[in-house]
Amino acid sequence: YKYQGCYTDNRDDRTLTGKIHYDDSMTLKKCATACSNYQWFGVTFGSQCFCGTSLADATEKRPEEECGMKCAGSKCQKCGDADRINVYWTGKDTVAVEPPLVGDFKYQSCWTDDKDDRSLTGGKHQRPDLTVEACAEICKDFRYFGLESSSECLCGNELGGEAAPEGQCSQLCPGNPEQWCGGSERMNVYTNTVLSSSTTTAEVPISTSTAESTTVTLPVEEETTTTVEPQPTSTVTLPDDGGFENGALWTPSAASGNAISVEVSRERVRSGNFALKAVFDNSTGSSKNYVKTVSLLPGRTYEASWWWWSEKVGTHTVSRMMFNGGGTSFVKDAGTQSGPAGQWVKATHQFTAGATVGSVTFSVYGNKAADSNTFYVDDISIVTI
């Protein structure tokens, strides 16, 4: 990558609209690694990294002094500023395409998807190595499939939403960076040419190639709350990026105490390429929370689970999931008081949803103890059972 300059950027008009990555110890190298499948990357506001296949048309180059914020992980490097982004480019053009035909499926368009009103409701699958062909195989018995947020494959027999400009589907497939895998609340949609589509709920217009910028926010996963029931055989993982494969944390809260450092890391993973890493010096009690809102089906039973790995035992370091919504609530802890060191351990909790919306808070924390510890979390999920 070669440095291109300081550019304008804001959350309503992102300069780079591909993958996003947040890291409390951000450096240029970390951002470049997270964006290795993309031609462009940019760093902003000290700890935020954006990837892309091109710069948005509306962005403007600005004087270097306007990008004066130091990177959170390196005071010798600049990481943009408020509404400013330092941009880097490989010098190569994007070669990604959307295959027009994949088996019995034909490409239709970039498509809208609303987290509160899903366009495809037959099931969603998270794949860290997603490709168009893999999603087609997963959804082979459905009329439609869509690829969204780089690593999500959605299936369905009815299609809501509407066509969107192709430029809004700007995230690359992790399993094949020469293919498009949607965007934030945008899907690349395919139609099964063999199965009847007479029950389609939205007309499929001709695909447009007009490029427009789109707001990129932290992905927030929510299961559909429409009146269409999910397929009985589908097991749907609710928290988006529970394996941290997008390289982005959930919506964070401020750390409590100064004895904890949290980041998304490749150092030790249970599956995929990333896991959440928390380092405690345990000089004082410290914690950090990450929050998501999910939509559920009232009366349906779910299993919440996650995997944790601890370097040491007896250091009072813990992972915790808290849920609250519609009269249903629980707190589940798992950590070094009850488990071994040096291996992945699964924590689970079953509950029945009492409302359509609930808040999930995932926390890592440590109490004051005699020794420091490194703690990892991966594969957070809430699934129907």
Tab-separated table of C-alpha atoms in Angstrom:
chain	number	residue	atom	x	y	z
A	1	TYR	CA	0.000	0.000	0.000
A	2	LYS	CA	1.118	3.577	-0.757
A	3	TYR	CA	-0.063	6.649	1.097
A	4	GLN	CA	-2.535	8.804	-0.882
A	5	GLY	CA	-3.321	11.626	1.523
A	6	CYS	CA	-5.809	13.035	4.023
A	7	TYR	CA	-9.465	12.970	2.857
A	8	THR	CA	-12.896	13.972	4.127
A	9	ASP	CA	-14.995	11.256	5.787
A	10	ASN	CA	-18.132	11.112	7.916
A	11	ARG	CA	-20.542	8.423	9.047
A	12	ASP	CA	-23.262	9.595	6.661
A	13	ASP	CA	-20.971	9.680	3.627
A	14	ARG	CA	-18.128	7.182	4.017
A	15	THR	CA	-15.038	7.531	1.843
A	16	LEU	CA	-14.484	3.736	1.851
A	17	THR	CA	-17.551	1.499	1.943
A	18	GLY	CA	-16.140	-2.016	2.223
A	19	LYS	CA	-15.145	-3.954	5.317
A	20	ILE	CA	-14.762	-2.156	8.660
A	21	HIS	CA	-12.426	-2.931	11.562
A	22	TYR	CA	-12.226	-1.407	15.050
A	23	ASP	CA	-9.239	-1.914	17.345
A	24	ASP	CA	-8.349	-0.189	20.616
A	25	SER	CA	-4.673	-0.594	19.637
A	26	MET	CA	-4.976	0.325	15.948
A	27	THR	CA	-1.868	0.671	13.773
A	28	LEU	CA	-1.394	1.074	10.026
A	29	LYS	CA	-0.171	-2.517	9.817
A	30	LYS	CA	-3.278	-3.837	11.563
A	31	CYS	CA	-5.550	-1.937	9.196
A	32	ALA	CA	-3.574	-3.078	6.134
A	33	THR	CA	-3.847	-6.687	7.325
A	34	ALA	CA	-7.596	-6.396	7.923
A	35	CYS	CA	-8.028	-4.933	4.415
A	36	SER	CA	-5.630	-7.304	2.635
A	37	ASN	CA	-8.301	-8.354	0.096
A	38	TYR	CA	-9.066	-4.725	-0.784
A	39	GLN	CA	-7.241	-2.195	-2.936
A	40	TRP	CA	-7.781	0.679	-0.485
A	41	PHE	CA	-7.678	1.139	3.268
A	42	GLY	CA	-8.061	4.164	5.503
A	43	VAL	CA	-7.659	4.951	9.194
A	44	THR	CA	-9.748	7.486	11.076
A	45	PHE	CA	-10.457	8.703	14.605
A	46	GLY	CA	-7.487	6.860	16.060
A	47	SER	CA	-8.944	3.342	16.160
A	48	GLN	CA	-11.208	2.905	13.125
A	49	CYS	CA	-10.183	1.141	9.898
A	50	PHE	CA	-12.162	1.089	6.652
A	51	CYS	CA	-11.505	-0.976	3.531
A	52	GLY	CA	-12.742	-0.343	0.007
A	53	THR	CA	-12.398	-1.018	-3.683
A	54	SER	CA	-12.528	2.676	-4.610
A	55	LEU	CA	-12.895	6.131	-3.086
A	56	ALA	CA	-16.375	7.635	-2.884
A	57	ASP	CA	-16.964	10.322	-5.507
A	58	ALA	CA	-17.960	12.906	-2.890
A	59	THR	CA	-14.742	12.706	-0.864
A	60	GLU	CA	-12.247	15.569	-1.042
A	61	LYS	CA	-8.528	15.702	-0.365
A	62	ARG	CA	-7.606	17.935	2.572
A	63	PRO	CA	-4.395	19.417	4.048
A	64	GLU	CA	-2.282	16.926	5.999
A	65	GLU	CA	-2.605	18.887	9.237
A	66	GLU	CA	-6.332	18.047	9.321
A	67	CYS	CA	-5.417	14.366	9.830
A	68	GLY	CA	-3.555	14.890	13.079
A	69	MET	CA	-4.865	12.171	15.401
A	70	LYS	CA	-2.339	9.549	16.484
A	71	CYS	CA	-3.103	5.854	16.035
A	72	ALA	CA	-4.316	4.233	19.247
A	73	GLY	CA	-1.607	1.583	18.972
A	74	SER	CA	1.259	3.769	17.739
A	75	LYS	CA	1.882	7.381	18.667
A	76	CYS	CA	4.327	7.592	15.744
A	77	GLN	CA	1.573	7.009	13.166
A	78	LYS	CA	-1.384	9.152	12.090
A	79	CYS	CA	-4.879	7.696	12.027
A	80	GLY	CA	-7.057	10.466	10.591
A	81	ASP	CA	-9.230	12.617	12.836
A	82	ALA	CA	-12.904	13.442	13.324
A	83	ASP	CA	-14.423	13.387	9.799
A	84	ARG	CA	-10.940	12.911	8.296
A	85	ILE	CA	-9.245	9.734	7.048
A	86	ASN	CA	-5.681	8.849	6.029
A	87	VAL	CA	-5.956	6.788	2.833
A	88	TYR	CA	-3.659	4.121	1.329
A	89	TRP	CA	-3.875	2.354	-2.081
A	90	THR	CA	-2.198	-0.641	-3.718
A	91	GLY	CA	-2.167	1.094	-7.101
A	92	LYS	CA	-4.277	-1.704	-8.589
A	93	ASP	CA	-7.822	-1.605	-9.944
A	94	THR	CA	-10.645	-3.732	-8.565
A	95	VAL	CA	-11.288	-6.943	-10.507
A	96	ALA	CA	-14.293	-8.248	-8.542
A	97	VAL	CA	-17.395	-9.299	-10.485
A	98	GLU	CA	-20.716	-10.909	-9.687
A	99	PRO	CA	-21.015	-14.257	-11.554
A	100	PRO	CA	-24.136	-14.000	-13.768
A	101	LEU	CA	-24.985	-17.693	-13.318
A	102	VAL	CA	-24.182	-20.056	-10.443
A	103	GLY	CA	-25.770	-23.472	-10.890
A	104	ASP	CA	-29.532	-22.923	-11.131
A	105	PHE	CA	-29.263	-19.358	-9.821
A	106	LYS	CA	-29.139	-16.147	-11.876
A	107	TYR	CA	-27.863	-12.836	-10.541
A	108	GLN	CA	-30.504	-10.103	-10.120
A	109	SER	CA	-29.197	-6.988	-8.392
A	110	CYS	CA	-27.744	-5.362	-5.346
A	111	TRP	CA	-30.693	-5.346	-2.933
A	112	THR	CA	-31.809	-3.572	0.237
A	113	ASP	CA	-32.076	-5.390	3.565
A	114	ASP	CA	-33.359	-3.884	6.804
A	115	LYS	CA	-32.241	-5.283	10.154
A	116	ASP	CA	-35.790	-4.736	11.442
A	117	ASP	CA	-37.516	-6.212	8.381
A	118	ARG	CA	-35.390	-8.824	6.633
A	119	SER	CA	-35.721	-9.182	2.863
A	120	LEU	CA	-34.987	-12.933	3.071
A	121	THR	CA	-36.339	-14.868	6.055
A	122	GLY	CA	-35.525	-18.521	5.356
A	123	GLY	CA	-32.343	-18.595	7.415
A	124	LYS	CA	-28.984	-16.900	7.744
A	125	HIS	CA	-25.557	-18.517	7.810
A	126	GLN	CA	-22.208	-16.992	8.813
A	127	ARG	CA	-19.206	-18.190	6.792
A	128	PRO	CA	-15.684	-16.781	7.292
A	129	ASP	CA	-14.736	-18.187	3.867
A	130	LEU	CA	-17.942	-17.238	2.034
A	131	THR	CA	-18.152	-17.342	-1.768
A	132	VAL	CA	-21.080	-17.016	-4.168
A	133	GLU	CA	-20.851	-20.737	-4.945
A	134	ALA	CA	-20.900	-21.681	-1.249
A	135	CYS	CA	-24.022	-19.596	-0.601
A	136	ALA	CA	-25.731	-21.108	-3.658
A	137	GLU	CA	-25.089	-24.573	-2.244
A	138	ILE	CA	-26.413	-23.619	1.206
A	139	CYS	CA	-29.615	-22.161	-0.313
A	140	LYS	CA	-30.066	-24.671	-3.150
A	141	ASP	CA	-33.610	-25.579	-2.018
A	142	PHE	CA	-34.774	-21.950	-1.846
A	143	ARG	CA	-35.974	-19.505	-4.510
A	144	TYR	CA	-33.493	-16.802	-3.530
A	145	PHE	CA	-30.186	-16.302	-1.820
A	146	GLY	CA	-28.309	-13.158	-0.891
A	147	LEU	CA	-24.772	-12.325	0.229
A	148	GLU	CA	-24.423	-9.559	2.800
A	149	SER	CA	-21.797	-7.881	5.000
A	150	SER	CA	-18.984	-9.930	3.465
A	151	SER	CA	-19.601	-13.167	5.383
A	152	GLU	CA	-23.398	-13.628	5.609
A	153	CYS	CA	-25.460	-15.952	3.390
A	154	LEU	CA	-29.255	-15.532	3.528
A	155	CYS	CA	-31.884	-17.827	2.003
A	156	GLY	CA	-35.593	-17.374	1.354
A	157	ASN	CA	-38.639	-18.217	-0.732
A	158	GLU	CA	-40.027	-14.677	-0.670
A	159	LEU	CA	-38.109	-11.505	-1.417
A	160	GLY	CA	-38.850	-8.200	0.281
A	161	GLY	CA	-36.971	-4.939	-0.107
A	162	GLU	CA	-36.019	-3.351	-3.407
A	163	ALA	CA	-33.154	-3.011	-5.851
A	164	ALA	CA	-30.232	-0.792	-4.834
A	165	PRO	CA	-27.382	0.746	-6.859
A	166	GLU	CA	-24.636	-1.793	-7.509
A	167	GLY	CA	-22.076	0.505	-5.907
A	168	GLN	CA	-23.737	-0.040	-2.523
A	169	CYS	CA	-22.752	-3.739	-2.592
A	170	SER	CA	-19.084	-2.967	-2.076
A	171	GLN	CA	-17.757	-5.671	0.245
A	172	LEU	CA	-15.648	-8.530	-1.114
A	173	CYS	CA	-16.196	-12.221	-0.372
A	174	PRO	CA	-13.537	-13.468	2.092
A	175	GLY	CA	-13.355	-16.826	0.296
A	176	ASN	CA	-12.896	-15.206	-3.130
A	177	PRO	CA	-11.916	-11.516	-3.211
A	178	GLU	CA	-12.826	-11.406	-6.899
A	179	GLN	CA	-16.536	-11.694	-5.992
A	180	TRP	CA	-18.925	-9.251	-4.300
A	181	CYS	CA	-20.605	-10.190	-1.007
A	182	GLY	CA	-23.024	-7.312	-0.410
A	183	GLY	CA	-22.546	-4.484	2.060
A	184	SER	CA	-24.039	-3.036	5.228
A	185	GLU	CA	-27.794	-3.759	4.916
A	186	ARG	CA	-27.214	-4.553	1.231
A	187	MET	CA	-27.296	-7.964	-0.477
A	188	ASN	CA	-26.209	-9.330	-3.833
A	189	VAL	CA	-29.342	-11.340	-4.691
A	190	TYR	CA	-29.667	-14.432	-6.900
A	191	THR	CA	-32.878	-16.095	-8.143
A	192	ASN	CA	-33.372	-19.836	-8.653
A	193	THR	CA	-34.359	-20.223	-12.312
A	194	VAL	CA	-35.764	-23.733	-11.769
A	195	LEU	CA	-38.050	-23.175	-8.794
A	196	SER	CA	-41.193	-21.095	-9.317
A	197	SER	CA	-41.024	-17.530	-8.012
A	198	SER	CA	-44.740	-16.819	-8.178
A	199	THR	CA	-44.874	-15.788	-4.519
A	200	THR	CA	-42.282	-13.042	-4.876
A	201	THR	CA	-43.252	-9.974	-2.842
A	202	ALA	CA	-41.066	-7.503	-4.706
A	203	GLU	CA	-40.557	-6.872	-8.382
A	204	VAL	CA	-36.985	-7.468	-9.579
A	205	PRO	CA	-35.969	-4.577	-11.854
A	206	ILE	CA	-32.994	-4.515	-14.153
A	207	SER	CA	-29.719	-4.187	-12.248
A	208	THR	CA	-28.210	-0.703	-12.233
A	209	SER	CA	-24.507	0.056	-12.253
A	210	THR	CA	-24.842	3.559	-10.795
A	211	ALA	CA	-22.223	3.871	-8.051
A	212	GLU	CA	-23.279	5.638	-4.873
A	213	SER	CA	-21.715	5.880	-1.456
A	214	THR	CA	-23.495	4.346	1.523
A	215	THR	CA	-23.337	4.714	5.277
A	216	VAL	CA	-21.169	2.020	6.844
A	217	THR	CA	-21.966	1.228	10.472
A	218	LEU	CA	-21.110	-1.580	12.811
A	219	PRO	CA	-23.150	-4.576	11.632
A	220	VAL	CA	-26.043	-5.299	13.975
A	221	GLU	CA	-27.547	-8.746	13.662
A	222	GLU	CA	-31.258	-9.238	14.127
A	223	GLU	CA	-33.408	-12.214	13.229
A	224	THR	CA	-36.548	-11.422	11.253
A	225	THR	CA	-39.680	-10.356	13.105
A	226	THR	CA	-42.022	-10.567	10.105
A	227	THR	CA	-45.050	-12.868	10.092
A	228	VAL	CA	-43.219	-15.325	7.840
A	229	GLU	CA	-41.970	-18.201	10.028
A	230	PRO	CA	-38.367	-19.352	9.484
A	231	GLN	CA	-37.948	-22.739	7.805
A	232	PRO	CA	-38.390	-25.399	10.526
A	233	THR	CA	-35.055	-27.016	9.710
A	234	SER	CA	-33.085	-23.776	9.884
A	235	THR	CA	-30.810	-23.021	12.825
A	236	VAL	CA	-30.167	-19.298	12.680
A	237	THR	CA	-27.253	-17.648	14.454
A	238	LEU	CA	-28.490	-14.300	15.755
A	239	PRO	CA	-25.531	-12.159	16.930
A	240	ASP	CA	-23.816	-10.868	13.817
A	241	ASP	CA	-20.092	-11.538	13.635
A	242	GLY	CA	-20.107	-13.672	16.776
A	243	GLY	CA	-16.774	-15.029	15.580
A	244	PHE	CA	-15.371	-11.512	15.006
A	245	GLU	CA	-14.645	-12.404	11.348
A	246	ASN	CA	-15.494	-8.902	10.160
A	247	GLY	CA	-12.685	-7.711	12.377
A	248	ALA	CA	-15.149	-5.448	14.172
A	249	LEU	CA	-16.277	-5.494	17.770
A	250	TRP	CA	-19.869	-5.070	18.810
A	251	THR	CA	-20.982	-1.628	19.957
A	252	PRO	CA	-18.513	-0.990	22.800
A	253	SER	CA	-18.892	0.701	26.137
A	254	ALA	CA	-16.057	2.449	27.920
A	255	ALA	CA	-13.754	0.194	29.896
A	256	SER	CA	-14.281	0.118	33.654
A	257	GLY	CA	-10.872	0.285	35.290
A	258	ASN	CA	-7.516	0.585	33.571
A	259	ALA	CA	-6.280	-2.997	33.960
A	260	ILE	CA	-7.768	-4.366	30.726
A	261	SER	CA	-6.827	-4.166	27.045
A	262	VAL	CA	-9.226	-5.613	24.456
A	263	GLU	CA	-8.769	-6.149	20.712
A	264	VAL	CA	-9.754	-8.428	17.833
A	265	SER	CA	-6.812	-10.758	17.272
A	266	ARG	CA	-5.549	-13.551	15.015
A	267	GLU	CA	-3.253	-14.950	17.727
A	268	ARG	CA	-5.580	-17.667	19.027
A	269	VAL	CA	-8.873	-18.574	17.337
A	270	ARG	CA	-11.306	-21.426	17.726
A	271	SER	CA	-12.635	-21.061	14.171
A	272	GLY	CA	-12.160	-18.636	11.296
A	273	ASN	CA	-9.443	-15.991	11.430
A	274	PHE	CA	-10.247	-13.813	14.447
A	275	ALA	CA	-11.202	-13.953	18.129
A	276	LEU	CA	-11.684	-11.405	20.901
A	277	LYS	CA	-8.523	-11.043	23.012
A	278	ALA	CA	-8.555	-9.500	26.499
A	279	VAL	CA	-5.354	-8.909	28.462
A	280	PHE	CA	-5.732	-8.229	32.216
A	281	ASP	CA	-2.946	-7.107	34.510
A	282	ASN	CA	-5.453	-7.572	37.370
A	283	SER	CA	-3.987	-4.717	39.390
A	284	THR	CA	-7.561	-3.613	39.891
A	285	GLY	CA	-11.016	-4.815	38.890
A	286	SER	CA	-11.663	-3.973	35.221
A	287	SER	CA	-14.223	-4.824	32.543
A	288	LYS	CA	-15.400	-3.954	29.060
A	289	ASN	CA	-18.863	-4.525	27.585
A	290	TYR	CA	-20.114	-4.977	24.021
A	291	VAL	CA	-23.803	-4.624	23.217
A	292	LYS	CA	-26.188	-5.693	20.448
A	293	THR	CA	-29.946	-5.619	20.032
A	294	VAL	CA	-31.530	-8.740	18.543
A	295	SER	CA	-35.070	-9.568	17.451
A	296	LEU	CA	-36.565	-12.885	18.525
A	297	LEU	CA	-39.755	-14.889	18.123
A	298	PRO	CA	-41.783	-14.796	21.386
A	299	GLY	CA	-42.264	-18.258	22.861
A	300	ARG	CA	-39.380	-19.738	20.859
A	301	THR	CA	-36.590	-21.467	22.817
A	302	TYR	CA	-33.014	-20.362	22.140
A	303	GLU	CA	-29.570	-21.466	23.237
A	304	ALA	CA	-26.958	-18.813	23.907
A	305	SER	CA	-23.367	-20.022	23.757
A	306	TRP	CA	-19.764	-18.918	23.384
A	307	TRP	CA	-16.283	-20.395	23.671
A	308	TRP	CA	-13.522	-19.084	25.952
A	309	TRP	CA	-9.820	-19.849	26.403
A	310	SER	CA	-7.689	-18.790	29.384
A	311	GLU	CA	-3.921	-18.734	29.680
A	312	LYS	CA	-4.080	-19.377	33.444
A	313	VAL	CA	-6.497	-20.630	36.104
A	314	GLY	CA	-7.413	-18.962	39.377
A	315	THR	CA	-6.897	-15.426	38.089
A	316	HIS	CA	-10.537	-14.322	38.440
A	317	THR	CA	-10.978	-13.508	34.741
A	318	VAL	CA	-14.464	-14.133	33.377
A	319	SER	CA	-16.634	-13.870	30.260
A	320	ARG	CA	-20.277	-12.978	30.792
A	321	MET	CA	-23.420	-12.830	28.652
A	322	MET	CA	-26.350	-10.758	29.869
A	323	PHE	CA	-29.763	-10.706	28.182
A	324	ASN	CA	-32.813	-8.591	28.914
A	325	GLY	CA	-36.095	-8.187	27.029
A	326	GLY	CA	-39.828	-8.646	27.465
A	327	GLY	CA	-39.620	-10.058	30.972
A	328	THR	CA	-36.904	-12.530	29.990
A	329	SER	CA	-33.470	-11.971	31.466
A	330	PHE	CA	-30.403	-13.956	32.449
A	331	VAL	CA	-26.766	-13.562	33.426
A	332	LYS	CA	-24.332	-16.357	32.560
A	333	ASP	CA	-20.683	-16.324	33.674
A	334	ALA	CA	-17.868	-18.598	32.532
A	335	GLY	CA	-14.198	-18.308	33.325
A	336	THR	CA	-11.195	-19.325	35.340
A	337	GLN	CA	-13.098	-20.063	38.559
A	338	SER	CA	-14.848	-23.046	36.962
A	339	GLY	CA	-12.758	-24.117	33.986
A	340	PRO	CA	-9.317	-25.302	32.882
A	341	ALA	CA	-6.499	-23.352	31.275
A	342	GLY	CA	-4.975	-23.792	27.848
A	343	GLN	CA	-8.036	-25.149	26.036
A	344	TRP	CA	-11.281	-23.921	24.505
A	345	VAL	CA	-14.307	-24.337	26.789
A	346	LYS	CA	-17.949	-23.869	25.764
A	347	ALA	CA	-20.470	-21.963	27.891
A	348	THR	CA	-24.211	-22.393	27.198
A	349	HIS	CA	-27.550	-21.152	28.507
A	350	GLN	CA	-31.071	-21.923	27.237
A	351	PHE	CA	-33.972	-19.480	27.488
A	352	THR	CA	-37.429	-18.815	26.065
A	353	ALA	CA	-37.964	-15.441	24.407
A	354	GLY	CA	-40.609	-13.279	26.036
A	355	ALA	CA	-40.648	-10.496	23.426
A	356	THR	CA	-39.598	-9.685	19.889
A	357	VAL	CA	-36.665	-7.510	20.930
A	358	GLY	CA	-33.912	-8.069	23.467
A	359	SER	CA	-30.573	-6.580	24.399
A	360	VAL	CA	-27.490	-8.809	24.495
A	361	THR	CA	-24.471	-7.557	26.434
A	362	PHE	CA	-21.237	-9.521	26.280
A	363	SER	CA	-18.626	-8.653	28.872
A	364	VAL	CA	-15.054	-9.627	29.693
A	365	TYR	CA	-13.789	-8.664	33.125
A	366	GLY	CA	-11.189	-9.450	35.758
A	367	ASN	CA	-11.046	-8.943	39.509
A	368	LYS	CA	-7.978	-7.845	41.428
A	369	ALA	CA	-5.740	-10.893	41.809
A	370	ALA	CA	-2.140	-11.958	42.233
A	371	ASP	CA	-1.410	-12.665	38.581
A	372	SER	CA	-2.092	-11.283	35.110
A	373	ASN	CA	-3.924	-13.274	32.440
A	374	THR	CA	-4.721	-13.374	28.727
A	375	PHE	CA	-8.274	-14.430	27.853
A	376	TYR	CA	-9.874	-15.179	24.452
A	377	VAL	CA	-13.519	-15.424	23.332
A	378	ASP	CA	-14.844	-16.792	20.015
A	379	ASP	CA	-18.000	-18.071	18.287
A	380	ILE	CA	-20.689	-16.210	20.257
A	381	SER	CA	-24.132	-17.355	19.115
A	382	ILE	CA	-27.813	-17.454	19.948
A	383	VAL	CA	-29.611	-20.188	17.999
A	384	THR	CA	-33.119	-21.575	17.846
A	385	ILE	CA	-33.515	-25.086	19.259
